[in-house]
């Protein structure tokens, strides 16, 4: 399927044999930036790539860069990745021990199975590589236009790594035989085992409310405003904070009514203090999540979380970022308090305007 200028084409068959959605999305963004190059008013450009969502596809020449990179298997790659993160100071091993996932034994798999698994991850890496390249194209254009220093670029991902691997998610896809894994006629997934690797060192995967499902990195770039470069900011933020940030940047007020309804109060906080490496304003609304297999709510460093129908778990993320030490039995009063907070949050989400 493909939609261009409100025209929905189903099914869509590109004429260009080199058509790749990540490139095409960027082409449209660049055309838009060129069209409004002389515009003096601020602009908002939202580019939502579908990569590396399944089906994981990438050009063959980019995949070649990653051939052999994942031949060591799930556990070996995950352990190496964790070691590298610790060495680079990205995580504190005392607060972030490697979550003990149940990972399949690479050695017990057949040679064909290992080759298939490694290839899926090679394609996945290539798809991310292509996203990087295309973001670079937009950055280069902004620099050429003299706008890069005073443009806030905010990069983020919507969730942790995908765990899907099965025919149920292939919709109407019908293989034609001998497809290149990662080619335009293929429909590969990285699967649950590689999702554990991608989410190192966190617990679980997309569709859960553990950190592996919801904690993703965000990158902000704005040279004219951000003075402390190449630094880490560890205070949690949420997607709802983006609106609050844009409102402050553009000196706009949140509407009290929308489409003849009373608008719900805005729930985010402005992230401008974070860009100055300062603490955010006190949140009036808790950060919560309820999606598929998981529920959670966060109150400062305390986190209440549930997986499917299993009991509620309780963690102090200031000491245990990877959720390895469940404190539910040790702190029953805090557990009960946060369960009530979750119920209030959930009721607010499901209420009408």
Coordinates of C-alpha atoms in Angstrom, one line a residue, residues 62-338:
X62 CA 24.1 -2.3 2.1
X63 CA 23.5 -5.8 3.4
X64 CA 26.9 -6.8 2.2
X65 CA 28.5 -4.5 4.8
X66 CA 27.1 -6.7 7.6
X67 CA 27.7 -10.2 6.2
X68 CA 29.3 -12.4 8.9
X69 CA 28.7 -9.8 11.7
X70 CA 26.1 -12.0 13.5
X71 CA 27.5 -15.5 12.8
X72 CA 28.5 -15.8 16.5
X73 CA 24.8 -16.1 17.5
X74 CA 22.4 -14.6 19.9
X75 CA 24.3 -15.0 23.2
X76 CA 27.7 -14.1 21.9
X77 CA 26.5 -10.9 20.1
X78 CA 24.5 -9.9 23.2
X79 CA 27.4 -10.3 25.6
X80 CA 29.8 -8.5 23.3
X81 CA 27.3 -5.6 23.0
X82 CA 26.8 -5.4 26.7
X83 CA 30.6 -5.3 27.3
X84 CA 31.0 -2.6 24.8
X85 CA 28.2 -0.5 26.4
X86 CA 29.9 -0.8 29.8
X87 CA 33.3 0.1 28.4
X88 CA 31.9 3.2 26.6
X89 CA 30.2 4.4 29.8
X90 CA 26.8 4.1 28.3
X91 CA 25.5 2.1 31.2
X92 CA 26.5 1.4 34.8
X93 CA 26.8 -2.4 35.3
X94 CA 25.8 -2.0 39.0
X95 CA 22.5 -0.4 38.1
X96 CA 22.1 -2.2 34.8
X97 CA 23.1 -5.8 35.0
X98 CA 22.4 -7.9 31.9
X99 CA 18.8 -9.1 32.2
X100 CA 18.8 -12.9 32.3
X101 CA 16.8 -13.7 29.2
X102 CA 16.1 -17.3 28.1
X103 CA 18.0 -17.4 24.9
X104 CA 18.2 -20.3 22.5
X105 CA 21.5 -22.2 22.2
X106 CA 23.1 -21.2 18.9
X107 CA 25.1 -24.4 18.9
X108 CA 22.0 -26.6 19.0
X109 CA 20.6 -25.1 15.8
X110 CA 21.3 -26.5 12.4
X111 CA 23.7 -24.8 10.0
X112 CA 20.7 -23.7 7.8
X113 CA 18.9 -22.2 10.8
X114 CA 21.9 -20.3 11.9
X115 CA 22.5 -19.0 8.4
X116 CA 18.9 -17.8 8.2
X117 CA 19.0 -16.1 11.6
X118 CA 22.3 -14.3 10.9
X119 CA 20.9 -13.1 7.5
X120 CA 17.8 -11.6 9.1
X121 CA 20.0 -9.6 11.4
X122 CA 22.3 -8.5 8.6
X123 CA 19.3 -7.1 6.8
X124 CA 18.0 -5.5 10.0
X125 CA 21.4 -3.7 10.4
X126 CA 21.4 -2.6 6.8
X127 CA 17.8 -1.1 7.2
X128 CA 19.0 0.9 10.1
X129 CA 22.1 1.9 8.2
X130 CA 19.8 3.3 5.4
X131 CA 17.9 5.3 8.0
X132 CA 21.2 6.8 9.2
X133 CA 22.2 7.7 5.6
X134 CA 18.9 9.4 4.9
X135 CA 18.9 11.4 8.1
X136 CA 22.3 12.5 6.9
X137 CA 20.9 13.7 3.6
X138 CA 18.5 16.0 5.4
X139 CA 21.1 17.3 7.8
X140 CA 23.4 18.1 4.8
X141 CA 20.7 20.0 3.1
X142 CA 19.9 22.0 6.3
X143 CA 23.6 22.8 6.6
X144 CA 23.8 23.9 2.9
X145 CA 20.7 26.2 3.5
X146 CA 22.4 27.7 6.5
X147 CA 19.6 26.5 8.9
X148 CA 21.3 23.6 10.7
X149 CA 22.6 25.5 13.7
X150 CA 19.2 27.0 14.6
X151 CA 17.1 23.9 13.8
X152 CA 16.0 21.6 16.6
X153 CA 16.3 18.0 15.3
X154 CA 14.7 15.4 17.6
X155 CA 15.2 11.7 16.8
X156 CA 13.4 9.0 18.6
X157 CA 11.9 5.5 18.2
X158 CA 8.4 4.4 19.1
X159 CA 9.2 1.2 21.0
X160 CA 11.7 -1.4 21.8
X161 CA 12.7 -4.2 19.4
X162 CA 10.1 -6.3 17.7
X163 CA 9.6 -9.9 18.7
X164 CA 7.3 -11.1 15.9
X165 CA 8.2 -14.2 13.9
X166 CA 5.3 -15.9 12.2
X167 CA 2.9 -16.2 9.3
X168 CA 0.1 -14.5 11.2
X169 CA 1.6 -11.1 10.6
X170 CA 2.3 -11.5 6.9
X171 CA -1.2 -10.4 5.9
X172 CA -1.8 -11.2 2.2
X173 CA 1.8 -11.9 1.4
X174 CA 2.4 -14.9 -1.0
X175 CA 6.0 -16.0 -1.7
X176 CA 7.0 -16.5 -5.3
X177 CA 10.0 -18.7 -4.5
X178 CA 13.7 -18.1 -4.3
X179 CA 13.3 -14.6 -2.7
X180 CA 16.4 -12.9 -1.5
X181 CA 16.1 -12.5 2.3
X182 CA 15.6 -8.8 2.7
X183 CA 14.6 -8.3 -1.0
X184 CA 11.4 -6.5 -2.1
X185 CA 9.6 -9.9 -2.5
X186 CA 10.6 -11.2 0.9
X187 CA 8.9 -10.8 4.3
X188 CA 11.5 -11.5 7.0
X189 CA 11.3 -10.8 10.8
X190 CA 14.2 -10.6 13.2
X191 CA 12.2 -12.7 15.8
X192 CA 12.3 -12.8 19.6
X193 CA 15.8 -14.0 20.0
X194 CA 17.4 -11.1 18.1
X195 CA 15.0 -8.7 19.9
X196 CA 16.7 -9.7 23.2
X197 CA 20.0 -8.7 21.5
X198 CA 18.7 -5.4 20.2
X199 CA 17.3 -4.5 23.6
X200 CA 20.5 -5.3 25.5
X201 CA 20.6 -5.1 28.5
X202 CA 16.9 -4.6 29.1
X203 CA 14.0 -7.0 29.8
X204 CA 11.6 -8.3 27.2
X205 CA 10.6 -6.6 23.9
X206 CA 7.9 -4.6 22.0
X207 CA 4.3 -5.0 23.2
X208 CA 5.4 -5.3 26.8
X209 CA 5.8 -2.5 29.4
X210 CA 9.1 -3.7 30.8
X211 CA 12.0 -1.5 29.8
X212 CA 12.9 -3.5 26.7
X213 CA 9.4 -2.7 25.4
X214 CA 9.2 1.0 26.1
X215 CA 12.7 2.5 26.8
X216 CA 14.3 3.8 23.7
X217 CA 17.0 6.4 23.2
X218 CA 16.3 9.9 21.9
X219 CA 18.8 12.3 20.4
X220 CA 18.4 16.1 20.3
X221 CA 20.6 18.3 18.1
X222 CA 20.4 22.1 18.2
X223 CA 23.8 23.8 18.2
X224 CA 22.5 27.4 18.8
X225 CA 20.6 26.3 22.0
X226 CA 22.4 23.2 23.3
X227 CA 25.7 24.2 24.7
X228 CA 26.8 21.0 26.4
X229 CA 27.6 18.8 23.4
X230 CA 28.0 15.0 23.3
X231 CA 26.5 14.6 26.8
X232 CA 24.0 12.1 28.3
X233 CA 20.7 13.1 30.0
X234 CA 19.2 10.4 32.1
X235 CA 15.9 11.8 33.3
X236 CA 13.0 10.0 31.7
X237 CA 10.9 11.8 29.1
X238 CA 7.8 10.7 27.2
X239 CA 6.3 11.3 23.8
X240 CA 3.6 13.6 25.3
X241 CA 6.4 16.0 26.3
X242 CA 7.0 16.9 22.6
X243 CA 3.8 19.0 22.4
X244 CA 4.6 20.8 25.6
X245 CA 8.0 21.6 24.2
X246 CA 6.7 22.9 20.9
X247 CA 4.2 25.0 22.6
X248 CA 6.9 26.7 24.7
X249 CA 9.2 27.1 21.7
X250 CA 6.5 28.8 19.6
X251 CA 4.9 30.7 22.5
X252 CA 1.5 29.0 21.9
X253 CA -1.2 28.2 24.4
X254 CA -2.9 24.8 24.6
X255 CA -6.6 25.1 23.7
X256 CA -9.3 24.6 26.3
X257 CA -11.7 23.4 23.7
X258 CA -11.2 21.3 20.6
X259 CA -13.9 20.2 18.0
X260 CA -16.6 21.5 20.4
X261 CA -15.2 19.3 23.3
X262 CA -13.5 20.4 26.4
X263 CA -9.9 19.4 25.8
X264 CA -8.2 17.1 28.3
X265 CA -5.4 18.9 30.2
X266 CA -2.0 18.6 28.6
X267 CA 0.0 15.9 30.3
X268 CA 3.5 16.5 29.2
X269 CA 6.2 18.9 30.4
X270 CA 8.5 21.1 28.3
X271 CA 11.9 19.5 27.5
X272 CA 13.8 22.7 27.1
X273 CA 15.4 22.3 30.6
X274 CA 16.7 18.9 29.4
X275 CA 18.4 20.6 26.5
X276 CA 20.2 22.7 29.0
X277 CA 21.0 19.6 31.1
X278 CA 18.7 20.8 33.9
X279 CA 15.9 19.0 35.7
X280 CA 12.4 19.0 34.2
X281 CA 9.4 20.6 35.9
X282 CA 7.5 18.4 38.4
X283 CA 5.1 16.2 36.5
X284 CA 1.4 16.6 37.4
X285 CA 0.6 13.4 35.4
X286 CA 2.2 10.0 35.8
X287 CA 4.0 8.3 32.9
X288 CA 2.0 5.1 32.2
X289 CA 1.5 2.5 29.5
X290 CA -1.1 -0.1 28.6
X291 CA -0.4 -2.0 25.4
X292 CA -0.8 -5.7 24.3
X293 CA 1.1 -7.8 26.9
X294 CA 2.0 -5.1 29.4
X295 CA 0.9 -2.4 31.8
X296 CA 3.0 0.0 33.8
X297 CA 3.1 3.3 35.7
X298 CA 6.0 5.2 36.9
X299 CA 6.3 7.5 39.9
X300 CA 9.7 9.1 39.9
X301 CA 12.1 6.2 40.2
X302 CA 9.5 3.7 41.2
X303 CA 7.9 1.6 38.5
X304 CA 5.0 -0.8 38.7
X305 CA 4.8 -3.2 35.8
X306 CA 2.8 -6.3 34.7
X307 CA 3.4 -8.9 32.0
X308 CA 0.2 -10.5 30.7
X309 CA -1.7 -12.1 33.6
X310 CA 1.3 -12.4 35.9
X311 CA 1.4 -10.6 39.3
X312 CA 2.4 -6.9 39.5
X313 CA 6.1 -6.3 39.8
X314 CA 7.7 -3.3 41.5
X315 CA 11.2 -1.9 40.8
X316 CA 13.4 1.0 42.0
X317 CA 14.9 2.1 38.6
X318 CA 17.4 4.3 40.3
X319 CA 19.1 1.1 41.5
X320 CA 17.8 -1.5 39.1
X321 CA 17.3 -0.2 35.6
X322 CA 17.0 -3.6 34.0
X323 CA 14.3 -4.9 36.4
X324 CA 16.2 -7.8 37.9
X325 CA 15.1 -7.3 41.5
X326 CA 11.3 -7.4 42.1
X327 CA 10.5 -5.5 45.3
X328 CA 6.8 -6.2 45.3
X329 CA 6.9 -8.5 48.4
X330 CA 9.4 -6.3 50.2
X331 CA 7.4 -3.1 49.8
X332 CA 3.7 -4.1 49.9
X333 CA 2.5 -0.6 50.9
X334 CA 4.3 1.0 47.9
X335 CA 2.9 -1.8 45.7
X336 CA -0.7 -1.1 46.8
X337 CA -0.2 2.7 46.4
X338 CA 1.0 2.4 42.8

